[in-house]
PDB file of C-alpha atoms in Angstrom:
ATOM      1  CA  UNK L   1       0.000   0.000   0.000  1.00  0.00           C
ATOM      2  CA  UNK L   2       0.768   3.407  -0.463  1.00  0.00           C
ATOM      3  CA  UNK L   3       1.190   6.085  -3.483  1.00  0.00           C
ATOM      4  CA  UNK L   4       0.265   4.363  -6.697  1.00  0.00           C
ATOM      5  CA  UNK L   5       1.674   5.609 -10.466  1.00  0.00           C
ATOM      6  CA  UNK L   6      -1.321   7.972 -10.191  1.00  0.00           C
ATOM      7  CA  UNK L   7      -0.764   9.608  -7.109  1.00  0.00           C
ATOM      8  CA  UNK L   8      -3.203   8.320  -5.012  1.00  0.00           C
ATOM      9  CA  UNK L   9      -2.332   7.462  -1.609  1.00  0.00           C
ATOM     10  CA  UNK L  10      -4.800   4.727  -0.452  1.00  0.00           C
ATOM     11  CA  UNK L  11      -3.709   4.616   3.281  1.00  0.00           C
ATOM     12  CA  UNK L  12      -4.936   8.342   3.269  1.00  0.00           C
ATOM     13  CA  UNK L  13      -7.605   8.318   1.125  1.00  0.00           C
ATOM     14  CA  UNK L  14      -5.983  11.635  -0.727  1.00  0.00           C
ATOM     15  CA  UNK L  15      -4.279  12.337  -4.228  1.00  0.00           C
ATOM     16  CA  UNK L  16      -1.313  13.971  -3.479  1.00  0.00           C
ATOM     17  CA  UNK L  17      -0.455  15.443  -7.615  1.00  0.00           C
ATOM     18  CA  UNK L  18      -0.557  18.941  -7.633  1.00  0.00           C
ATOM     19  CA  UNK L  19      -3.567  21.123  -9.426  1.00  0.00           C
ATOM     20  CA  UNK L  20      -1.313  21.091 -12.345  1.00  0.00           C
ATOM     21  CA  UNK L  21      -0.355  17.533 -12.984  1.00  0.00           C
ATOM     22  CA  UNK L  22      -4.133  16.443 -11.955  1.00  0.00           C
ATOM     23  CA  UNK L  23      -4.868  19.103 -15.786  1.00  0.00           C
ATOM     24  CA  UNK L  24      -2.578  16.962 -17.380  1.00  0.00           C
ATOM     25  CA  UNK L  25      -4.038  14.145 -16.657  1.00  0.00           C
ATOM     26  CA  UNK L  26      -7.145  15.202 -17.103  1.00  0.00           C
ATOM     27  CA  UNK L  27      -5.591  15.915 -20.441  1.00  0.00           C
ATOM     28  CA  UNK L  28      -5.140  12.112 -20.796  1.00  0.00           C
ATOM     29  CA  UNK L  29      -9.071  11.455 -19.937  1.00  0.00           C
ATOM     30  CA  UNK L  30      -8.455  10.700 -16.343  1.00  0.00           C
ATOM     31  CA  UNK L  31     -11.868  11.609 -14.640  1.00  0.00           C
ATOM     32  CA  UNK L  32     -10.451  10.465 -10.960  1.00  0.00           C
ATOM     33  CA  UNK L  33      -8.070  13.697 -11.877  1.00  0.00           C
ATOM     34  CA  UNK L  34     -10.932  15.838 -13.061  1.00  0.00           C
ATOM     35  CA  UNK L  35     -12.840  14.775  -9.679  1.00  0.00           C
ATOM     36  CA  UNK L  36     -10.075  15.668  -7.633  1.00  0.00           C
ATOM     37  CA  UNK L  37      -9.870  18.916  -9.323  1.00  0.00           C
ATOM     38  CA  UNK L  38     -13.458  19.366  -8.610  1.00  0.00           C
ATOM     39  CA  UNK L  39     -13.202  18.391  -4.819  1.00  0.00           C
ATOM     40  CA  UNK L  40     -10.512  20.690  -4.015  1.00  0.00           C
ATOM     41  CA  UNK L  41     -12.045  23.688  -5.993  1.00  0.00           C
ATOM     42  CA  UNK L  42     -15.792  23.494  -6.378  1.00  0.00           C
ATOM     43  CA  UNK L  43     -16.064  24.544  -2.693  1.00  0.00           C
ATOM     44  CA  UNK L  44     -14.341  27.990  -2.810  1.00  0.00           C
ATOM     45  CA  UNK L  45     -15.429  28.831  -6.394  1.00  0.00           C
ATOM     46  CA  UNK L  46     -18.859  28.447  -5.237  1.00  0.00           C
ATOM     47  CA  UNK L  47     -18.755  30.311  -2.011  1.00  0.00           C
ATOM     48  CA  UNK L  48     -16.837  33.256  -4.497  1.00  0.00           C
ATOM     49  CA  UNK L  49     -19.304  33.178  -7.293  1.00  0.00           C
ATOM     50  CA  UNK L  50     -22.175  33.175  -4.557  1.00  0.00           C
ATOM     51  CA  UNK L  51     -20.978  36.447  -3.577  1.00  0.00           C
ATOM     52  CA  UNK L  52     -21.568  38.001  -6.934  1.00  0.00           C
ATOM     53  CA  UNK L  53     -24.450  35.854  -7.740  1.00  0.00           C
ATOM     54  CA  UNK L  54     -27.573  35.374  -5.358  1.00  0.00           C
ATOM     55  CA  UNK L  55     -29.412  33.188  -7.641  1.00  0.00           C
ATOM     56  CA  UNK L  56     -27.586  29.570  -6.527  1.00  0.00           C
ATOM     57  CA  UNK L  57     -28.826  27.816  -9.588  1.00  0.00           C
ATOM     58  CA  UNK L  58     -26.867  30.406 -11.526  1.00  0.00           C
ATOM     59  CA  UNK L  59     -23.502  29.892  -9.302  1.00  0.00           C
ATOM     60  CA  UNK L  60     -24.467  25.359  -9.990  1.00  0.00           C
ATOM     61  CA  UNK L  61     -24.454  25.701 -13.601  1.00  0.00           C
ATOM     62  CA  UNK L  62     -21.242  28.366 -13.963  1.00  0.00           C
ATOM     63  CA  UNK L  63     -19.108  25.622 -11.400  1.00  0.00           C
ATOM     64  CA  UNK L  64     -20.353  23.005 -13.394  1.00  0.00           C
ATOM     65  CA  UNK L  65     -19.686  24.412 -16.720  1.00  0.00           C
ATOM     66  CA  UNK L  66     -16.067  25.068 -15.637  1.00  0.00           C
ATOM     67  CA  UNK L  67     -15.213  21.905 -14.848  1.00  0.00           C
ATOM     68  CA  UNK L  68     -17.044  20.915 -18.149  1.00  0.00           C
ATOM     69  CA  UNK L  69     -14.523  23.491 -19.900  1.00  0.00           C
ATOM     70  CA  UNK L  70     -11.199  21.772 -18.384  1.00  0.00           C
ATOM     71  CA  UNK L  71     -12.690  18.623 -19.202  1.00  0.00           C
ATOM     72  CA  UNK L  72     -13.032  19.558 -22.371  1.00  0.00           C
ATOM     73  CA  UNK L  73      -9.898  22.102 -23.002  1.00  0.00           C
ATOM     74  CA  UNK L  74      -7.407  20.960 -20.076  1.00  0.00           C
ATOM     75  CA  UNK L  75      -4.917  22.620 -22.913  1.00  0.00           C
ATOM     76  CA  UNK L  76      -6.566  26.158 -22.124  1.00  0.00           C
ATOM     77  CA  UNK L  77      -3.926  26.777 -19.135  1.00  0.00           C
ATOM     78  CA  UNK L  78      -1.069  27.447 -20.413  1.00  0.00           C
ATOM     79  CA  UNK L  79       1.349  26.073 -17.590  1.00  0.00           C
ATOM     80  CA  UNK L  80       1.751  29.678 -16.610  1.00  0.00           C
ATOM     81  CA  UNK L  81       0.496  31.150 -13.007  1.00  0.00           C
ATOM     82  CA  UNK L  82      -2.016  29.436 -10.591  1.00  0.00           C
ATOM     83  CA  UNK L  83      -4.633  26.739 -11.633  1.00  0.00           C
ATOM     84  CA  UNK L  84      -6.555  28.448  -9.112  1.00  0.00           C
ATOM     85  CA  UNK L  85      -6.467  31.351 -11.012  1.00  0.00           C
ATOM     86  CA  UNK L  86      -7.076  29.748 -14.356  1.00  0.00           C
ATOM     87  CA  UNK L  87     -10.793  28.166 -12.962  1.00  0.00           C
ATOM     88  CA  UNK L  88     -11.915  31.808 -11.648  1.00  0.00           C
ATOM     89  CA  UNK L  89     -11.294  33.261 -14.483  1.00  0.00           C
ATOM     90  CA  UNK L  90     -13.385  30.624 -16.357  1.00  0.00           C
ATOM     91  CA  UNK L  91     -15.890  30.553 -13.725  1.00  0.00           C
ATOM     92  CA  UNK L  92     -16.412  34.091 -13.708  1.00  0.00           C
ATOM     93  CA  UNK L  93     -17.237  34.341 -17.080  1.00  0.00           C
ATOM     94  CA  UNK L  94     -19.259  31.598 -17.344  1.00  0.00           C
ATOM     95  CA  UNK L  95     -21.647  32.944 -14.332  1.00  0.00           C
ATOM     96  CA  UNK L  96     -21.527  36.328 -16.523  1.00  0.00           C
ATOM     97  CA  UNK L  97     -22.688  34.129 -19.740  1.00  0.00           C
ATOM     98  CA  UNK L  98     -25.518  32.871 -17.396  1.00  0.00           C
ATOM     99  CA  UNK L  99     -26.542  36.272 -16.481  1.00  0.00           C
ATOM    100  CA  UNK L 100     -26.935  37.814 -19.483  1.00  0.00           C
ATOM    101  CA  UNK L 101     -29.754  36.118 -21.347  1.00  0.00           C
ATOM    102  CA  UNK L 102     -31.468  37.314 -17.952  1.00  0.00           C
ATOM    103  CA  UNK L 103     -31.416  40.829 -18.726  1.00  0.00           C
ATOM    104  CA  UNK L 104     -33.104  40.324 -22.257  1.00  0.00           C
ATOM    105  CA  UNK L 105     -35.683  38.920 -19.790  1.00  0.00           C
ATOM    106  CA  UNK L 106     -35.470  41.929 -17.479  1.00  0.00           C
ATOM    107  CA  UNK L 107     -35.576  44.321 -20.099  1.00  0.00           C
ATOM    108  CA  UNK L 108     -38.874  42.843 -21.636  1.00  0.00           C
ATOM    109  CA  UNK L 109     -40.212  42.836 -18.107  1.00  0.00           C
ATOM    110  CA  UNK L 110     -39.832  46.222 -17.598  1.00  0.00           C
ATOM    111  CA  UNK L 111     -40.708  47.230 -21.070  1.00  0.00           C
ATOM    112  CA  UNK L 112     -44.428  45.756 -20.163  1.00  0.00           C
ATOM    113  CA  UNK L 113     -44.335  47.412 -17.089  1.00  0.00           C
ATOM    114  CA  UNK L 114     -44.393  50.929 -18.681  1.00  0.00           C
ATOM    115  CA  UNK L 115     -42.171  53.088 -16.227  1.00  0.00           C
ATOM    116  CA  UNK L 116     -38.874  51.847 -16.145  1.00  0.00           C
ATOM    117  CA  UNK L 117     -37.370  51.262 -12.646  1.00  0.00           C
ATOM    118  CA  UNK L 118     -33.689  51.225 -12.401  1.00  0.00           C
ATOM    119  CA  UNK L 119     -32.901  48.315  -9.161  1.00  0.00           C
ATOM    120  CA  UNK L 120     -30.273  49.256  -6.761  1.00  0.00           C
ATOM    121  CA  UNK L 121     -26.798  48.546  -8.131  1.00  0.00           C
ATOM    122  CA  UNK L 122     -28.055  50.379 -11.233  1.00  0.00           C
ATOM    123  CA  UNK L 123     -28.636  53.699  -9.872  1.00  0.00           C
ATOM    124  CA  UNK L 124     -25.579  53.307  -7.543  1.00  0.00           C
ATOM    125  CA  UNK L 125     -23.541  52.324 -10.900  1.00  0.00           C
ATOM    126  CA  UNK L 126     -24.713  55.501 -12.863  1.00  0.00           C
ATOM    127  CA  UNK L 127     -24.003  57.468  -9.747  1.00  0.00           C
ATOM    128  CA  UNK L 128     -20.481  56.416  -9.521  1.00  0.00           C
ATOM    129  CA  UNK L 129     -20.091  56.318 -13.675  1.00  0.00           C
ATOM    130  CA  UNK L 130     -21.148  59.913 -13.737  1.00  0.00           C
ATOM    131  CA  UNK L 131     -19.374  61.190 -10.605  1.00  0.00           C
ATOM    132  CA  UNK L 132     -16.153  62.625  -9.634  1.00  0.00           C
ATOM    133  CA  UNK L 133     -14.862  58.905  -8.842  1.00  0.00           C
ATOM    134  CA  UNK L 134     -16.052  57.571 -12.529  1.00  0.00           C
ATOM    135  CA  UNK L 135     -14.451  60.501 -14.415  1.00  0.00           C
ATOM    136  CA  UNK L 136     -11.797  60.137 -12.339  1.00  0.00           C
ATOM    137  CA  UNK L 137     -11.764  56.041 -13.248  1.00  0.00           C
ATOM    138  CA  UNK L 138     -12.655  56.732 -17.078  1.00  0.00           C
ATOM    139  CA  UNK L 139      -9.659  59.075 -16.941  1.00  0.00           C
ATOM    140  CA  UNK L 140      -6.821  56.242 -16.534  1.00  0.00           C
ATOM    141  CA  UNK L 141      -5.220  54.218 -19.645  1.00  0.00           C
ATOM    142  CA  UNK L 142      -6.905  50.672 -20.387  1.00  0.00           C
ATOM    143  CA  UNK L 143      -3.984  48.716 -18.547  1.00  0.00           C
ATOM    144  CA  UNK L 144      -4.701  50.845 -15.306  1.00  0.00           C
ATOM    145  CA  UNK L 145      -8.790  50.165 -15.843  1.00  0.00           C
ATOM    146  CA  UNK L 146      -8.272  46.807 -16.420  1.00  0.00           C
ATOM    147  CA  UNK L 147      -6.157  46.160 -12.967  1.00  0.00           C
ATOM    148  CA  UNK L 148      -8.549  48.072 -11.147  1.00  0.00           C
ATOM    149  CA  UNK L 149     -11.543  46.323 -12.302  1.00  0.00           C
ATOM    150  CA  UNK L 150     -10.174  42.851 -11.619  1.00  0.00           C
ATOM    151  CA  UNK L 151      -9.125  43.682  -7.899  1.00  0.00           C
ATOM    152  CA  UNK L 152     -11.589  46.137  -6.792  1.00  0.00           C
ATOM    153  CA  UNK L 153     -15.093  45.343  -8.773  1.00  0.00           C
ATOM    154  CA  UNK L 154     -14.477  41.283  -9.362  1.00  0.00           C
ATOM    155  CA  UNK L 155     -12.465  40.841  -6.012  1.00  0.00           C
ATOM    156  CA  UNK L 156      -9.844  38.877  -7.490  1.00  0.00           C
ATOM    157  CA  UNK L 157      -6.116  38.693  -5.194  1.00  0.00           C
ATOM    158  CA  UNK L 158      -3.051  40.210  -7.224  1.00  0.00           C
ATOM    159  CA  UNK L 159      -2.611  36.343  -7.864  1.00  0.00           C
ATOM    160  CA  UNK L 160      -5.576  35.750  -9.498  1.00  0.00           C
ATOM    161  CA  UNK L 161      -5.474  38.982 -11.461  1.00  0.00           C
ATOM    162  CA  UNK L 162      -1.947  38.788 -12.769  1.00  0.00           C
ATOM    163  CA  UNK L 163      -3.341  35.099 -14.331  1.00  0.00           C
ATOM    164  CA  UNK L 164      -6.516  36.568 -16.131  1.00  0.00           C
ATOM    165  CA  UNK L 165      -4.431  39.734 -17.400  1.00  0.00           C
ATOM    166  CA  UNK L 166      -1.761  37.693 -18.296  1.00  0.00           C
ATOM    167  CA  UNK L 167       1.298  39.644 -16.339  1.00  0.00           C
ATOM    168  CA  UNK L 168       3.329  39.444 -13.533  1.00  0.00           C
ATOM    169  CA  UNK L 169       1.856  39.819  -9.689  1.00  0.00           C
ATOM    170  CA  UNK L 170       4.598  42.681  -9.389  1.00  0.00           C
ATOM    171  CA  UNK L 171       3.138  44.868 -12.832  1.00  0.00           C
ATOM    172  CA  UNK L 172      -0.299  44.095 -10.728  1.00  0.00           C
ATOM    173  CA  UNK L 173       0.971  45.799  -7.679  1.00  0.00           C
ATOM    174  CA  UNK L 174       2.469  49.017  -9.265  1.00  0.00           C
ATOM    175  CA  UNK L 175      -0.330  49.516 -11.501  1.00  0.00           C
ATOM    176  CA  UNK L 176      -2.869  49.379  -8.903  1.00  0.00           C
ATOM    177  CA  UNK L 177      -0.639  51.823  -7.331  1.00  0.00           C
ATOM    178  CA  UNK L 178       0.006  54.098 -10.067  1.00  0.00           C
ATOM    179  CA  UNK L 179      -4.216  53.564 -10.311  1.00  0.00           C
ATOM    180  CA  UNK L 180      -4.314  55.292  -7.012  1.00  0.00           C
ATOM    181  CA  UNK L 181      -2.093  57.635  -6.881  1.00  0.00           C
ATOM    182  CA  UNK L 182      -3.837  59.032 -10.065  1.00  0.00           C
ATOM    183  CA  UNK L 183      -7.083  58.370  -9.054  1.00  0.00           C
ATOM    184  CA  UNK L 184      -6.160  60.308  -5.665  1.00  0.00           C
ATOM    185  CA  UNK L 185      -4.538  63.400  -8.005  1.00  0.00           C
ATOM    186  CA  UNK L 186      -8.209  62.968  -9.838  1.00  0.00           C
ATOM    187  CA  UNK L 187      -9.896  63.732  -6.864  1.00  0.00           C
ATOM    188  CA  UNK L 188      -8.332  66.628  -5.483  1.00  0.00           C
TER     189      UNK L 188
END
């Protein structure tokens, strides 16, 4: 008994091959390596995507369609930054490709309605877009937008970010920086 060629360890009950050999074997059509990808990360990405998404069948379907996606395309990470990483970003947008069909639904709603009602985060958004802060925000170059929109709006770590914009943690950290300092001068 002990670790077998696979890395499974069957006096512990665990599989001790890291996130990134699991995707390559996953690669090879191992579905004990896909499950084991699933056990260690379906629990976080759904408490994460549950945060940005109250409706849970919505946050079900984006999990499950991201560990469809690595079954399908293990290839899509590229062997560079955190597999972590790699399944937010694909779980992110597929919870945003769940929500959108819902606004055609929304807008139609409110359409038969007659009076338009803008919910919540709407009028808070439009408050923000067309306020000191959001000229302030549509004042800084694409690279410093992008940073600031992946840390502050989606929550992502400097980690996480650096893997969906493709570039080191370190160009994370000064941007959001420089993103402050001029959003600070913007202010003033």
């Amino acid at each position: 008994m002990g670790v077998d060629d696979t890395g499974w360890d069957a006096r512990e009950g665990v599989d001790d091959r890291t996130d990134a050999e699991l995707l390559a074997a996953v690669g090879d059509a191992d579905r004990g390596a896909l499950h084991e990808l699933f056990v260690r990360h379906e629990p976080w990405l759904a408490i994460r995507l549950s945060r940005r998404c109250a409706d849970p069948a919505i946050v079900d379907t984006a999990v499950q369609d991201t560990f469809l996606a690595v079954w399908r395309k293990p290839s899509g990470w590229r062997g560079d930054g955190e597999v972590a990483a790699w399944l937010w970003g694909i779980a992110v947008r597929s919870m945003l490709h769940q929500l959108r069909p819902r606004a055609n639904v929304v807008e139609r709603l409110r359409a038969l309605r007659g009076s338009p009602m803008a919910s919540a985060e709407e009028e808070v958004l439009a408050r923000v877009e067309h306020s000191d802060v959001g000229l302030a925000f549509s004042r800084l170059s694409p690279d410093l937008q992008a940073v600031v929109q992946a840390t502050v709006l989606d929550g992502l770590s400097t980690r996480e970010t650096a893997a969906l914009l493709g570039i080191p943690s370190g160009t994370v950290k000064s941007r959001m920086s420089r993103a402050r300092t001029e959003l600070r001068e913007g202010l003033l």
